[in-house]
Structures are given as C-alpha cells and as structure tokens.
PDB file of C-alpha atoms in Angstrom:
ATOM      1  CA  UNK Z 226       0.000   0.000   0.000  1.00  0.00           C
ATOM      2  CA  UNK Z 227       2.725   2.689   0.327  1.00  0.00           C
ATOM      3  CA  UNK Z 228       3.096   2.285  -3.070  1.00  0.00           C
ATOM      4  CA  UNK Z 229       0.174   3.190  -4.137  1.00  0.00           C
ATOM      5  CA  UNK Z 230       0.014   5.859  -1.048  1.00  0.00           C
ATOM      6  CA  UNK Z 231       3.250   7.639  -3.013  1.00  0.00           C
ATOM      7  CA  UNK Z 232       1.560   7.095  -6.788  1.00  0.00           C
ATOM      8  CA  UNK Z 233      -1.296   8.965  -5.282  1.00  0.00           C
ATOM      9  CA  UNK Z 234       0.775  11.314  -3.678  1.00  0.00           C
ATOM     10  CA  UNK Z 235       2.940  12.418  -6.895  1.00  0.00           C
ATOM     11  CA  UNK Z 236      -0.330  12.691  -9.187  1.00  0.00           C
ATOM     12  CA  UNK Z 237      -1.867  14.792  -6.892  1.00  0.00           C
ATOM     13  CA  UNK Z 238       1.558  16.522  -7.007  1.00  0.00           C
ATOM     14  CA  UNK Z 239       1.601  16.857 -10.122  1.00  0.00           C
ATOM     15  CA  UNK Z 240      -1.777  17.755 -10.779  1.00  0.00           C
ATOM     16  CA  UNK Z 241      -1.163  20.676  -8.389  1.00  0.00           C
ATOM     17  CA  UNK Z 242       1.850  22.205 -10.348  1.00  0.00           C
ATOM     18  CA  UNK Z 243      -0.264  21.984 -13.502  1.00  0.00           C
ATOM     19  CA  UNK Z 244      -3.354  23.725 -12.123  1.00  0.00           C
ATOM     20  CA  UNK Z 245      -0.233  26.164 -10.249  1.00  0.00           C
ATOM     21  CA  UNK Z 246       1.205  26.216 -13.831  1.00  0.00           C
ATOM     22  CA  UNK Z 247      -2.403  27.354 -15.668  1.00  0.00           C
ATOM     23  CA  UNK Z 248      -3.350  29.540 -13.076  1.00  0.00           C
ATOM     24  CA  UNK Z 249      -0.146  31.584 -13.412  1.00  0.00           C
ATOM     25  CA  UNK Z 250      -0.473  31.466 -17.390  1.00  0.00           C
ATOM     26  CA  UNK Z 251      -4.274  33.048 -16.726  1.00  0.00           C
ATOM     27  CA  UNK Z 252      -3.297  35.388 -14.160  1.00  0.00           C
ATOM     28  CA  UNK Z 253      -0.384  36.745 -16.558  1.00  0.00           C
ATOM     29  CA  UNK Z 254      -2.934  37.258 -19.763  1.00  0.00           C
ATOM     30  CA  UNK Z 255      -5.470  38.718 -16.995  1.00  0.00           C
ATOM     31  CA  UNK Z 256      -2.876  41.536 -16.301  1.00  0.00           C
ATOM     32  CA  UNK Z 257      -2.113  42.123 -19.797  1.00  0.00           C
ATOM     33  CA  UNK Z 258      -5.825  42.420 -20.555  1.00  0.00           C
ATOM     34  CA  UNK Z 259      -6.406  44.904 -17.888  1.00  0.00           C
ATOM     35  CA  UNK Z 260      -3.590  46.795 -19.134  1.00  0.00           C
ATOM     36  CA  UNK Z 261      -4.571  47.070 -22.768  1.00  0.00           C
ATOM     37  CA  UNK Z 262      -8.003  47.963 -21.744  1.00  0.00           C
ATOM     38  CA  UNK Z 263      -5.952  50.938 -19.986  1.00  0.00           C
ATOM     39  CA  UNK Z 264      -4.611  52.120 -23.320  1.00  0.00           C
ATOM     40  CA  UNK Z 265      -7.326  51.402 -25.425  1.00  0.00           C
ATOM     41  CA  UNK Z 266      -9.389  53.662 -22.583  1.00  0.00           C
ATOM     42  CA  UNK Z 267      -6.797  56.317 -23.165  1.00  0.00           C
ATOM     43  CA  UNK Z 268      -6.881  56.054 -26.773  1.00  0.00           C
ATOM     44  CA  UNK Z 269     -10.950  56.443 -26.732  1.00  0.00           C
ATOM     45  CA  UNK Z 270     -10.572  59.375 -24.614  1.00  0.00           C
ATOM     46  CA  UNK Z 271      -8.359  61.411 -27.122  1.00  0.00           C
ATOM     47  CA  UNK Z 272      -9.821  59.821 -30.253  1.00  0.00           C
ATOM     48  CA  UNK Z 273     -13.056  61.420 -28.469  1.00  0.00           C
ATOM     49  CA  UNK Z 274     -11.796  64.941 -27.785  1.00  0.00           C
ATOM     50  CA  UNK Z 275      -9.858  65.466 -31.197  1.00  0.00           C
ATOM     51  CA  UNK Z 276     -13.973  64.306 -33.123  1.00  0.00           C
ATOM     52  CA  UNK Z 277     -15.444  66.878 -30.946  1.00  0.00           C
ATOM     53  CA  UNK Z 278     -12.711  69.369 -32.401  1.00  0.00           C
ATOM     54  CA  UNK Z 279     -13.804  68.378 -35.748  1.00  0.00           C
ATOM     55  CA  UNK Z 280     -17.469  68.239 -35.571  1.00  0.00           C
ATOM     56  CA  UNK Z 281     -16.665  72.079 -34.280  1.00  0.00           C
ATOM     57  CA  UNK Z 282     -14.855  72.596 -36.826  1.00  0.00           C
ATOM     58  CA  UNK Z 283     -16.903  71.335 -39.298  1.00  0.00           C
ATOM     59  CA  UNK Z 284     -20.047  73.147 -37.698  1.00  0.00           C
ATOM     60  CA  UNK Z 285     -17.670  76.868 -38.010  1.00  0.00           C
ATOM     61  CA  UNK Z 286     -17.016  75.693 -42.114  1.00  0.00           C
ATOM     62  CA  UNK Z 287     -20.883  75.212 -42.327  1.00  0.00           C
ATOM     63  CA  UNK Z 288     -21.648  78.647 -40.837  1.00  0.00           C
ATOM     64  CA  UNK Z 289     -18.858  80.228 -42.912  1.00  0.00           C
ATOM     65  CA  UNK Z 290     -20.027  78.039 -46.699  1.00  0.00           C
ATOM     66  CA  UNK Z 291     -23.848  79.856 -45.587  1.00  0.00           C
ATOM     67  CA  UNK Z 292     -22.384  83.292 -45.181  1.00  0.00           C
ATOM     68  CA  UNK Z 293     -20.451  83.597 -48.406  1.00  0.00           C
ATOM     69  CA  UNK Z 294     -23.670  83.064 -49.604  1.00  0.00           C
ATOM     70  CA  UNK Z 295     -24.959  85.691 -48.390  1.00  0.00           C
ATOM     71  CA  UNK Z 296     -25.513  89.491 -50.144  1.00  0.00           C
ATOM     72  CA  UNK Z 297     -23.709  90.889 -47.116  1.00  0.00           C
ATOM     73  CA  UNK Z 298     -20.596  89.339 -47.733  1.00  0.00           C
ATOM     74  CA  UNK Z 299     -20.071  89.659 -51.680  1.00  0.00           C
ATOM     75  CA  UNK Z 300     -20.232  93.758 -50.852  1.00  0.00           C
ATOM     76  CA  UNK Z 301     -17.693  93.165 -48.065  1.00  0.00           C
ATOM     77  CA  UNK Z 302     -15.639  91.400 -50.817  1.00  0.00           C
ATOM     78  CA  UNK Z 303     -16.579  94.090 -53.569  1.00  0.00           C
ATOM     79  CA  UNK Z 304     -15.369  97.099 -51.438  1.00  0.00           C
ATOM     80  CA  UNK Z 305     -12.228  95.640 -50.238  1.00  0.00           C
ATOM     81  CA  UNK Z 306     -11.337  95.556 -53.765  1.00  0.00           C
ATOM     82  CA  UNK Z 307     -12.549  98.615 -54.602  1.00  0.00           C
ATOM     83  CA  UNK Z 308     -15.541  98.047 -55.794  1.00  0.00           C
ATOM     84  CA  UNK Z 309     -18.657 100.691 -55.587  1.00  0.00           C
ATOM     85  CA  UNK Z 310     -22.733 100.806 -56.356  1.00  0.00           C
ATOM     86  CA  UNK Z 311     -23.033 103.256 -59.636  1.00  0.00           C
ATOM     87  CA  UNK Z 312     -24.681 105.807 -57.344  1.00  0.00           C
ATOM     88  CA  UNK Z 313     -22.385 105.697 -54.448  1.00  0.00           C
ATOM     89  CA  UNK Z 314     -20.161 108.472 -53.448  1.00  0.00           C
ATOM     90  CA  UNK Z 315     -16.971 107.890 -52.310  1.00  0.00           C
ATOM     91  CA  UNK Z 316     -15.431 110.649 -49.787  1.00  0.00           C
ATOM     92  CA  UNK Z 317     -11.928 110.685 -49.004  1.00  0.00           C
ATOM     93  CA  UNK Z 318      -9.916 112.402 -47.070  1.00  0.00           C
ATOM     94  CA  UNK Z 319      -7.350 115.231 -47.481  1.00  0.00           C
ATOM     95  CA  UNK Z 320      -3.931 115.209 -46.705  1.00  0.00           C
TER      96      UNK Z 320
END
C-alpha cells in the first residue's frame, strides 16, 4: 500500500503544479488584458476629444459656406477691392 500511497501522492503533485502552472499562465494574460483595456481607454478618450474638435470645426465651415452666400458678404468682398454701387459716393480724405 505505500506504493500506491506515493503514486497517489505524486499525481496529486503533479496535478497541483499543472493547475499552479495554468493559473499563473491566466493570471499573466489577466494583467495584460487589464492593461490594454488601460490604453485602449486612453486612446478612446483622445480619439473622443480630437472628433469633438472636428465636428466644431466642421459646424464653423458650415456657418462660414452659408455666409459667403450671403448678399452681405459679396459687398464686403466688392469694397475691399474697390468696388462701388453706380450711385455711391466715395469721400476721401485730405492730406
């Protein structure tokens, strides 16, 4: 009987360093998990700020493409070129 009492012994030996051996394996890809999830966290975060810098951006170039439609701003383009209405006078000043 004592040998079977040490056969018993070393598989439940042995079975203990494998589960010891699996549980290390998970415990290492459980860190490495947590720790990517850390970047990609990060990486949301900014990817998150720099879209709301472009939908504001892209909200400014939609207000600006409806104003140079506009009447208003083809006579602010006209008169900085030098551009008048036929019945406009122009007064300048003298030197």
């Amino acid at each position: 009987m004592t040998r079977k009492r040490k056969k018993g012994k070393l598989v439940t030996l042995g079975i203990s360093l494998i589960v010891m051996f699996f549980t290390a394996i998970m415990w290492g890809q459980i860190k490495e998990s947590k720790s990517e999830l850390k970047e990609l966290k990060r990486q949301e975060e900014k990817l998150q700020t720099e879209m709301e810098v472009v939908q504001k951006e892209a909200e400014e170039l939609e207000e600006r493409r409806v104003y140079v439609q506009t009447k208003k701003y083809v006579e602010e383009i006209a008169k900085q070129i030098g551009f008048v209405y036929p019945d406009e006078i122009i007064y300048k000043p003298q030197n």
